[in-house]
PDB file of C-alpha atoms and ligand atoms in Angstrom:
ATOM      1  CA  MET A   1      -0.026   0.146   0.126  1.00 79.00           C
ATOM      2  CA  GLN A   2       0.891   3.621  -0.834  1.00 93.00           C
ATOM      3  CA  ASP A   3       0.179   6.834   0.667  1.00 95.00           C
ATOM      4  CA  THR A   4      -1.373   8.595  -2.269  1.00 97.00           C
ATOM      5  CA  PHE A   5      -2.817  11.858  -2.894  1.00 97.00           C
ATOM      6  CA  LEU A   6      -6.155  10.410  -2.267  1.00 97.00           C
ATOM      7  CA  HIS A   7      -5.314   9.248   0.994  1.00 98.00           C
ATOM      8  CA  LYS A   8      -3.536  12.589   2.139  1.00 98.00           C
ATOM      9  CA  GLY A   9      -6.974  14.457   0.955  1.00 98.00           C
ATOM     10  CA  LYS A  10      -9.090  12.193   3.170  1.00 98.00           C
ATOM     11  CA  ARG A  11      -6.688  12.659   6.013  1.00 98.00           C
ATOM     12  CA  LYS A  12      -6.907  16.443   5.691  1.00 98.00           C
ATOM     13  CA  LYS A  13     -10.701  16.063   5.819  1.00 98.00           C
ATOM     14  CA  LEU A  14     -10.571  13.851   8.994  1.00 98.00           C
ATOM     15  CA  VAL A  15      -8.199  16.322  10.641  1.00 98.00           C
ATOM     16  CA  ASP A  16     -10.623  19.326   9.859  1.00 98.00           C
ATOM     17  CA  TYR A  17     -13.493  17.189  11.282  1.00 98.00           C
ATOM     18  CA  LEU A  18     -11.213  16.496  14.504  1.00 98.00           C
ATOM     19  CA  ARG A  19     -10.947  20.178  14.563  1.00 98.00           C
ATOM     20  CA  ASN A  20     -14.281  21.442  13.798  1.00 98.00           C
ATOM     21  CA  HIS A  21     -16.464  18.714  15.260  1.00 98.00           C
ATOM     22  CA  VAL A  22     -14.730  16.965  17.869  1.00 98.00           C
ATOM     23  CA  GLY A  23     -13.033  20.210  19.246  1.00 98.00           C
ATOM     24  CA  ILE A  24      -9.292  19.223  19.364  1.00 98.00           C
ATOM     25  CA  THR A  25      -7.210  22.486  19.647  1.00 98.00           C
ATOM     26  CA  ASP A  26      -3.616  21.085  20.071  1.00 98.00           C
ATOM     27  CA  GLU A  27      -1.844  22.002  16.815  1.00 98.00           C
ATOM     28  CA  LEU A  28       0.742  19.448  17.556  1.00 98.00           C
ATOM     29  CA  VAL A  29      -1.835  16.568  18.094  1.00 98.00           C
ATOM     30  CA  LEU A  30      -3.614  17.796  14.645  1.00 98.00           C
ATOM     31  CA  LYS A  31      -0.282  18.322  12.812  1.00 98.00           C
ATOM     32  CA  ALA A  32       0.884  14.621  13.625  1.00 98.00           C
ATOM     33  CA  MET A  33      -2.363  13.153  12.751  1.00 98.00           C
ATOM     34  CA  ASN A  34      -2.207  14.691   9.390  1.00 98.00           C
ATOM     35  CA  GLU A  35       1.092  13.304   8.783  1.00 98.00           C
ATOM     36  CA  ILE A  36       0.703   9.550   9.837  1.00 98.00           C
ATOM     37  CA  PRO A  37      -0.975   7.375   7.174  1.00 98.00           C
ATOM     38  CA  ARG A  38      -3.392   5.410   9.311  1.00 98.00           C
ATOM     39  CA  HIS A  39      -4.335   2.985   6.381  1.00 98.00           C
ATOM     40  CA  LEU A  40      -0.758   1.608   6.586  1.00 97.00           C
ATOM     41  CA  PHE A  41      -1.698   0.292   9.860  1.00 98.00           C
ATOM     42  CA  LEU A  42      -4.975  -1.365   9.132  1.00 97.00           C
ATOM     43  CA  GLU A  43      -5.735  -4.600   6.849  1.00 95.00           C
ATOM     44  CA  SER A  44      -6.015  -3.522   3.226  1.00 95.00           C
ATOM     45  CA  ILE A  45      -9.889  -4.299   3.088  1.00 96.00           C
ATOM     46  CA  PHE A  46     -10.333  -1.395   5.279  1.00 97.00           C
ATOM     47  CA  GLU A  47      -8.422   0.966   3.368  1.00 95.00           C
ATOM     48  CA  ASP A  48     -10.998   2.917   1.893  1.00 95.00           C
ATOM     49  CA  TYR A  49     -12.660   3.625   5.397  1.00 97.00           C
ATOM     50  CA  ALA A  50      -9.363   4.473   7.408  1.00 98.00           C
ATOM     51  CA  TYR A  51     -10.012   8.270   7.392  1.00 98.00           C
ATOM     52  CA  GLU A  52     -13.463   8.015   8.737  1.00 98.00           C
ATOM     53  CA  ASP A  53     -14.001   8.136  12.665  1.00 98.00           C
ATOM     54  CA  ARG A  54     -14.068   4.457  13.394  1.00 97.00           C
ATOM     55  CA  ALA A  55     -12.440   1.831  15.407  1.00 97.00           C
ATOM     56  CA  PHE A  56     -11.333  -1.324  13.254  1.00 97.00           C
ATOM     57  CA  PRO A  57     -10.251  -4.918  14.510  1.00 96.00           C
ATOM     58  CA  ILE A  58      -6.638  -5.533  14.194  1.00 96.00           C
ATOM     59  CA  MET A  59      -4.735  -8.633  15.061  1.00 94.00           C
ATOM     60  CA  ALA A  60      -5.614 -10.776  18.194  1.00 93.00           C
ATOM     61  CA  GLN A  61      -9.179  -9.601  18.777  1.00 91.00           C
ATOM     62  CA  GLN A  62      -7.950  -5.881  19.462  1.00 94.00           C
ATOM     63  CA  THR A  63      -8.843  -2.853  17.894  1.00 95.00           C
ATOM     64  CA  ILE A  64      -7.268   0.176  16.723  1.00 96.00           C
ATOM     65  CA  SER A  65      -8.969   3.197  18.551  1.00 96.00           C
ATOM     66  CA  HIS A  66     -11.566   5.821  16.633  1.00 97.00           C
ATOM     67  CA  PRO A  67      -9.095   8.786  15.388  1.00 98.00           C
ATOM     68  CA  SER A  68     -11.214  11.174  17.617  1.00 98.00           C
ATOM     69  CA  THR A  69     -10.373   8.958  20.812  1.00 98.00           C
ATOM     70  CA  VAL A  70      -6.656   8.967  19.793  1.00 98.00           C
ATOM     71  CA  ALA A  71      -6.879  12.748  19.378  1.00 98.00           C
ATOM     72  CA  GLU A  72      -8.647  13.556  22.618  1.00 98.00           C
ATOM     73  CA  GLN A  73      -6.512  11.098  24.326  1.00 98.00           C
ATOM     74  CA  THR A  74      -3.245  12.635  23.062  1.00 98.00           C
ATOM     75  CA  GLU A  75      -4.466  16.208  23.580  1.00 98.00           C
ATOM     76  CA  LEU A  76      -4.969  15.367  27.325  1.00 98.00           C
ATOM     77  CA  LEU A  77      -1.320  14.360  27.957  1.00 98.00           C
ATOM     78  CA  GLU A  78      -0.561  18.062  27.030  1.00 98.00           C
ATOM     79  CA  LEU A  79       2.622  17.085  25.379  1.00 98.00           C
ATOM     80  CA  LYS A  80       5.749  18.780  24.860  1.00 96.00           C
ATOM     81  CA  GLU A  81       8.491  18.034  22.460  1.00 93.00           C
ATOM     82  CA  LYS A  82      10.923  15.507  23.743  1.00 97.00           C
ATOM     83  CA  GLU A  83       8.911  14.469  26.857  1.00 98.00           C
ATOM     84  CA  LYS A  84       9.258  10.845  27.777  1.00 98.00           C
ATOM     85  CA  VAL A  85       5.906   9.180  27.095  1.00 98.00           C
ATOM     86  CA  LEU A  86       4.919   5.495  28.188  1.00 98.00           C
ATOM     87  CA  GLU A  87       2.155   4.022  26.245  1.00 98.00           C
ATOM     88  CA  ILE A  88       0.380   0.881  27.283  1.00 98.00           C
ATOM     89  CA  GLY A  89      -0.974  -1.160  24.582  1.00 98.00           C
ATOM     90  CA  THR A  90       1.040  -0.805  21.377  1.00 98.00           C
ATOM     91  CA  GLY A  91      -1.779  -2.548  19.185  1.00 98.00           C
ATOM     92  CA  SER A  92      -1.430  -1.318  15.516  1.00 98.00           C
ATOM     93  CA  GLY A  93       1.345   1.149  16.297  1.00 98.00           C
ATOM     94  CA  TYR A  94      -0.629   3.817  15.062  1.00 98.00           C
ATOM     95  CA  GLN A  95      -1.008   5.685  18.291  1.00 98.00           C
ATOM     96  CA  THR A  96       3.038   5.300  18.759  1.00 98.00           C
ATOM     97  CA  ALA A  97       3.526   6.763  15.558  1.00 98.00           C
ATOM     98  CA  VAL A  98       1.307   9.792  16.341  1.00 98.00           C
ATOM     99  CA  LEU A  99       3.460  10.240  19.368  1.00 98.00           C
ATOM    100  CA  VAL A 100       6.775   9.913  17.513  1.00 98.00           C
ATOM    101  CA  ALA A 101       5.603  12.347  14.881  1.00 98.00           C
ATOM    102  CA  MET A 102       4.973  14.701  17.967  1.00 98.00           C
ATOM    103  CA  ASN A 103       8.800  14.665  18.868  1.00 98.00           C
ATOM    104  CA  ALA A 104       8.074  12.777  21.957  1.00 98.00           C
ATOM    105  CA  LEU A 105      10.466  10.195  23.383  1.00 98.00           C
ATOM    106  CA  GLY A 106       8.222   7.212  23.131  1.00 98.00           C
ATOM    107  CA  TYR A 107       8.211   3.941  25.100  1.00 98.00           C
ATOM    108  CA  THR A 108       5.592   1.392  24.278  1.00 98.00           C
ATOM    109  CA  VAL A 109       4.327  -2.051  25.950  1.00 98.00           C
ATOM    110  CA  GLU A 110       2.122  -4.667  24.495  1.00 97.00           C
ATOM    111  CA  ARG A 111       1.240  -7.997  25.913  1.00 96.00           C
ATOM    112  CA  GLN A 112       0.374  -9.631  22.807  1.00 95.00           C
ATOM    113  CA  LYS A 113       3.417 -10.958  20.631  1.00 96.00           C
ATOM    114  CA  GLU A 114       1.879 -10.759  17.234  1.00 96.00           C
ATOM    115  CA  LEU A 115       0.950  -7.089  17.460  1.00 97.00           C
ATOM    116  CA  HIS A 116       4.287  -6.272  19.281  1.00 98.00           C
ATOM    117  CA  THR A 117       6.012  -7.859  16.236  1.00 98.00           C
ATOM    118  CA  PHE A 118       3.774  -6.353  13.629  1.00 97.00           C
ATOM    119  CA  ALA A 119       3.898  -2.627  15.203  1.00 98.00           C
ATOM    120  CA  GLN A 120       8.007  -3.004  15.345  1.00 98.00           C
ATOM    121  CA  GLN A 121       8.200  -3.966  11.847  1.00 98.00           C
ATOM    122  CA  LYS A 122       5.632  -1.529  10.321  1.00 98.00           C
ATOM    123  CA  LEU A 123       7.157   1.458  12.461  1.00 98.00           C
ATOM    124  CA  ARG A 124      10.801   0.609  11.724  1.00 98.00           C
ATOM    125  CA  LYS A 125       9.711   0.558   7.972  1.00 97.00           C
ATOM    126  CA  MET A 126       8.262   3.829   8.225  1.00 97.00           C
ATOM    127  CA  HIS A 127      11.231   5.549  10.228  1.00 97.00           C
ATOM    128  CA  LEU A 128       8.797   6.144  13.148  1.00 98.00           C
ATOM    129  CA  SER A 129      10.432   3.841  15.650  1.00 98.00           C
ATOM    130  CA  PRO A 130       9.977   4.871  19.302  1.00 98.00           C
ATOM    131  CA  LYS A 131      12.869   4.812  21.722  1.00 98.00           C
ATOM    132  CA  PHE A 132      11.848   1.334  22.845  1.00 98.00           C
ATOM    133  CA  GLN A 133       9.201  -1.366  22.232  1.00 98.00           C
ATOM    134  CA  SER A 134       8.698  -3.680  24.735  1.00 97.00           C
ATOM    135  CA  PHE A 135       6.555  -7.224  24.834  1.00 97.00           C
ATOM    136  CA  GLY A 136       5.028  -7.332  28.249  1.00 96.00           C
ATOM    137  CA  ASP A 137       2.574  -6.471  30.917  1.00 96.00           C
ATOM    138  CA  GLY A 138       1.841  -2.875  31.184  1.00 97.00           C
ATOM    139  CA  PHE A 139       0.575  -3.232  34.780  1.00 97.00           C
ATOM    140  CA  ALA A 140       4.179  -3.522  35.442  1.00 97.00           C
ATOM    141  CA  GLY A 141       5.230  -0.572  33.409  1.00 97.00           C
ATOM    142  CA  LEU A 142       8.713  -0.149  32.298  1.00 98.00           C
ATOM    143  CA  PRO A 143      10.651   0.538  35.611  1.00 98.00           C
ATOM    144  CA  THR A 144      14.173   0.542  33.666  1.00 97.00           C
ATOM    145  CA  PHE A 145      13.142   3.720  31.938  1.00 98.00           C
ATOM    146  CA  ALA A 146      11.043   5.233  34.476  1.00 98.00           C
ATOM    147  CA  PRO A 147      10.341   8.193  35.426  1.00 98.00           C
ATOM    148  CA  PHE A 148       8.191   9.173  32.642  1.00 98.00           C
ATOM    149  CA  ASP A 149       6.448  12.747  31.719  1.00 98.00           C
ATOM    150  CA  LYS A 150       3.505  11.391  30.620  1.00 98.00           C
ATOM    151  CA  ILE A 151       1.719   7.954  30.428  1.00 98.00           C
ATOM    152  CA  LEU A 152      -0.790   6.868  27.896  1.00 98.00           C
ATOM    153  CA  VAL A 153      -2.834   3.813  28.508  1.00 98.00           C
ATOM    154  CA  THR A 154      -5.046   2.646  25.405  1.00 98.00           C
ATOM    155  CA  CYS A 155      -6.764  -0.310  27.008  1.00 97.00           C
ATOM    156  CA  GLY A 156      -9.637  -0.151  29.679  1.00 97.00           C
ATOM    157  CA  ALA A 157      -8.260  -1.080  33.234  1.00 97.00           C
ATOM    158  CA  GLU A 158     -10.536  -2.343  35.990  1.00 95.00           C
ATOM    159  CA  VAL A 159      -7.960  -1.572  38.506  1.00 94.00           C
ATOM    160  CA  LEU A 160      -5.938   1.429  38.876  1.00 96.00           C
ATOM    161  CA  PRO A 161      -2.493   0.012  37.732  1.00 97.00           C
ATOM    162  CA  THR A 162      -0.540   1.854  41.017  1.00 96.00           C
ATOM    163  CA  GLU A 163       3.147   0.542  39.447  1.00 97.00           C
ATOM    164  CA  LEU A 164       2.351   3.304  36.625  1.00 98.00           C
ATOM    165  CA  LEU A 165       1.766   6.089  39.137  1.00 98.00           C
ATOM    166  CA  LYS A 166       4.953   5.373  40.855  1.00 97.00           C
ATOM    167  CA  GLN A 167       6.683   5.588  37.474  1.00 98.00           C
ATOM    168  CA  MET A 168       5.543   9.201  36.804  1.00 98.00           C
ATOM    169  CA  LYS A 169       7.422  12.357  37.436  1.00 98.00           C
ATOM    170  CA  VAL A 170       6.029  15.099  39.941  1.00 98.00           C
ATOM    171  CA  GLY A 171       3.994  17.387  37.571  1.00 98.00           C
ATOM    172  CA  GLY A 172       3.478  14.222  35.088  1.00 98.00           C
ATOM    173  CA  LYS A 173      -0.081  13.163  33.653  1.00 98.00           C
ATOM    174  CA  MET A 174      -1.274   9.538  32.915  1.00 98.00           C
ATOM    175  CA  VAL A 175      -4.560   9.566  30.845  1.00 98.00           C
ATOM    176  CA  ILE A 176      -6.361   5.956  31.465  1.00 98.00           C
ATOM    177  CA  PRO A 177      -9.874   4.518  30.806  1.00 98.00           C
ATOM    178  CA  MET A 178     -11.075   2.915  33.680  1.00 97.00           C
ATOM    179  CA  GLY A 179     -13.909   0.536  34.454  1.00 95.00           C
ATOM    180  CA  LYS A 180     -15.629  -2.523  33.597  1.00 86.00           C
ATOM    181  CA  THR A 181     -15.428  -4.419  30.142  1.00 76.00           C
ATOM    182  CA  GLU A 182     -18.595  -2.800  28.609  1.00 80.00           C
ATOM    183  CA  GLU A 183     -17.628   0.722  29.334  1.00 90.00           C
ATOM    184  CA  GLN A 184     -14.868   2.882  30.677  1.00 96.00           C
ATOM    185  CA  ILE A 185     -14.518   6.512  31.940  1.00 97.00           C
ATOM    186  CA  LEU A 186     -11.591   8.497  30.636  1.00 98.00           C
ATOM    187  CA  TYR A 187      -9.416   9.785  33.624  1.00 98.00           C
ATOM    188  CA  ARG A 188      -6.267  12.022  33.759  1.00 98.00           C
ATOM    189  CA  PHE A 189      -4.223  11.707  36.881  1.00 98.00           C
ATOM    190  CA  THR A 190      -1.663  14.378  37.565  1.00 98.00           C
ATOM    191  CA  LYS A 191       1.061  13.882  40.128  1.00 98.00           C
ATOM    192  CA  ILE A 192       1.018  16.780  42.551  1.00 98.00           C
ATOM    193  CA  SER A 193       3.782  15.377  44.841  1.00 98.00           C
ATOM    194  CA  PRO A 194       5.126  11.806  45.233  1.00 96.00           C
ATOM    195  CA  THR A 195       2.202  10.669  46.790  1.00 94.00           C
ATOM    196  CA  GLU A 196      -0.536  12.761  45.675  1.00 97.00           C
ATOM    197  CA  PHE A 197      -2.493  12.900  42.671  1.00 98.00           C
ATOM    198  CA  GLU A 198      -5.389  14.973  41.012  1.00 98.00           C
ATOM    199  CA  LYS A 199      -7.979  13.264  39.109  1.00 98.00           C
ATOM    200  CA  GLU A 200     -10.070  14.317  36.476  1.00 98.00           C
ATOM    201  CA  GLU A 201     -12.922  12.879  34.467  1.00 98.00           C
ATOM    202  CA  PHE A 202     -13.564  13.178  30.689  1.00 97.00           C
ATOM    203  CA  GLY A 203     -16.725  11.099  29.685  1.00 95.00           C
ATOM    204  CA  ARG A 204     -17.502   7.653  28.616  1.00 95.00           C
ATOM    205  CA  TYR A 205     -15.461   5.269  26.001  1.00 95.00           C
ATOM    206  CA  LYS A 206     -15.343   1.999  24.902  1.00 94.00           C
ATOM    207  CA  PHE A 207     -11.646   0.415  25.035  1.00 95.00           C
ATOM    208  CA  VAL A 208     -10.583  -3.205  24.818  1.00 95.00           C
ATOM    209  CA  PRO A 209      -9.784  -4.650  28.357  1.00 95.00           C
ATOM    210  CA  MET A 210      -6.271  -4.043  29.605  1.00 96.00           C
ATOM    211  CA  LEU A 211      -5.483  -7.760  30.994  1.00 92.00           C
ATOM    212  CA  GLY A 212      -3.187  -9.150  33.185  1.00 84.00           C
ATOM    213  CA  ASP A 213      -0.031 -11.250  32.118  1.00 66.00           C
ATOM    214  CA  THR A 214      -1.610 -14.521  32.311  1.00 56.00           C
ATOM    215  CA  ASN A 215      -1.965 -15.314  28.692  1.00 54.00           C
ATOM    216  CA  LEU A 216       1.743 -14.148  27.624  1.00 55.00           C
TER     217      LEU A 216
HETATM  218  N1  SAH B 301      -2.648   2.090  20.693  1.00 52.85           N
HETATM  219  C1  SAH B 301      -3.374   1.100  19.938  1.00 52.85           C
HETATM  220  C2  SAH B 301      -4.657   0.712  20.703  1.00 52.85           C
HETATM  221  C3  SAH B 301      -4.611  -0.862  20.516  1.00 52.85           C
HETATM  222  S1  SAH B 301      -6.044  -1.596  21.706  1.00 52.85           S
HETATM  223  C4  SAH B 301      -3.500   1.420  18.464  1.00 52.85           C
HETATM  224  O1  SAH B 301      -3.311   2.538  18.009  1.00 52.85           O
HETATM  225  O2  SAH B 301      -3.638   0.496  17.660  1.00 52.85           O
HETATM  226  C5  SAH B 301      -5.325  -1.731  23.146  1.00 52.85           C
HETATM  227  C6  SAH B 301      -4.100  -2.617  23.218  1.00 52.85           C
HETATM  228  O3  SAH B 301      -3.706  -2.698  24.477  1.00 52.85           O
HETATM  229  C7  SAH B 301      -4.085  -4.400  22.532  1.00 52.85           C
HETATM  230  O4  SAH B 301      -3.346  -4.332  21.356  1.00 52.85           O
HETATM  231  C8  SAH B 301      -3.904  -5.116  23.626  1.00 52.85           C
HETATM  232  O5  SAH B 301      -3.612  -6.256  23.235  1.00 52.85           O
HETATM  233  C9  SAH B 301      -3.219  -4.309  24.510  1.00 52.85           C
HETATM  234  N2  SAH B 301      -3.188  -4.485  25.926  1.00 52.85           N
HETATM  235  C10 SAH B 301      -4.236  -5.028  26.652  1.00 52.85           C
HETATM  236  N3  SAH B 301      -3.923  -5.260  27.853  1.00 52.85           N
HETATM  237  C11 SAH B 301      -2.340  -4.975  28.168  1.00 52.85           C
HETATM  238  C12 SAH B 301      -1.304  -4.977  29.054  1.00 52.85           C
HETATM  239  N4  SAH B 301      -1.558  -5.196  30.439  1.00 52.85           N
HETATM  240  N5  SAH B 301      -0.060  -4.642  28.881  1.00 52.85           N
HETATM  241  C13 SAH B 301       0.076  -4.096  27.422  1.00 52.85           C
HETATM  242  N6  SAH B 301      -0.702  -4.123  26.515  1.00 52.85           N
HETATM  243  C14 SAH B 301      -1.899  -4.603  26.854  1.00 52.85           C
END
């Protein structure tokens, strides 16, 4: 698959939609999403629909999130260039690519081997590799590379992953959907001291579940 003028045109329209209808204002997010060819992260049968605001199945019964969800979650990170960001749930690698395009120092963890490998190869080929891609359990975070400025969880957690809170810098933010399998609420935790967090709520979403390491 190539990135043609047709794809670029559709992508521009999607970005206009994110700006005008979803209400995304962070220009760095919009610029990155205008750059990253989302269709290249999907199976070819979905190519024609890649720039609609839709989620699609990827490998291992997982999904690539709606573009509006990617934009909203990324905007909530309030990312600045060269910040260290930990993503939990690499999936297709699309969100990772958006973070790399924003000049973040990206670290990402995926518990499904086939997705870890798929995303690693894809991102390498597109010259969008993050700093580090790990195959493992996101509940454990990445202690070797901690602390992080920002943490982005792209799967729904039933319980708060406390290890991740420990791996944040003071002043850092974690964006995470939390709740039961059917529906989650998107939260943002800001670390205001080594032991204190401010918690904000940003509405209802539907993510694939954040699972423990039992099936690794
Ligand atoms: N950011 C991805 C979204 C993928 S869906 C994208 O842009 O495509 C969420 C991903 O989280 C799935 O790939 C799932 O396998 C992964 N996941 C679920 N529980 C996890 C855990 N405990 N640790 C790491 N990844 C996990």
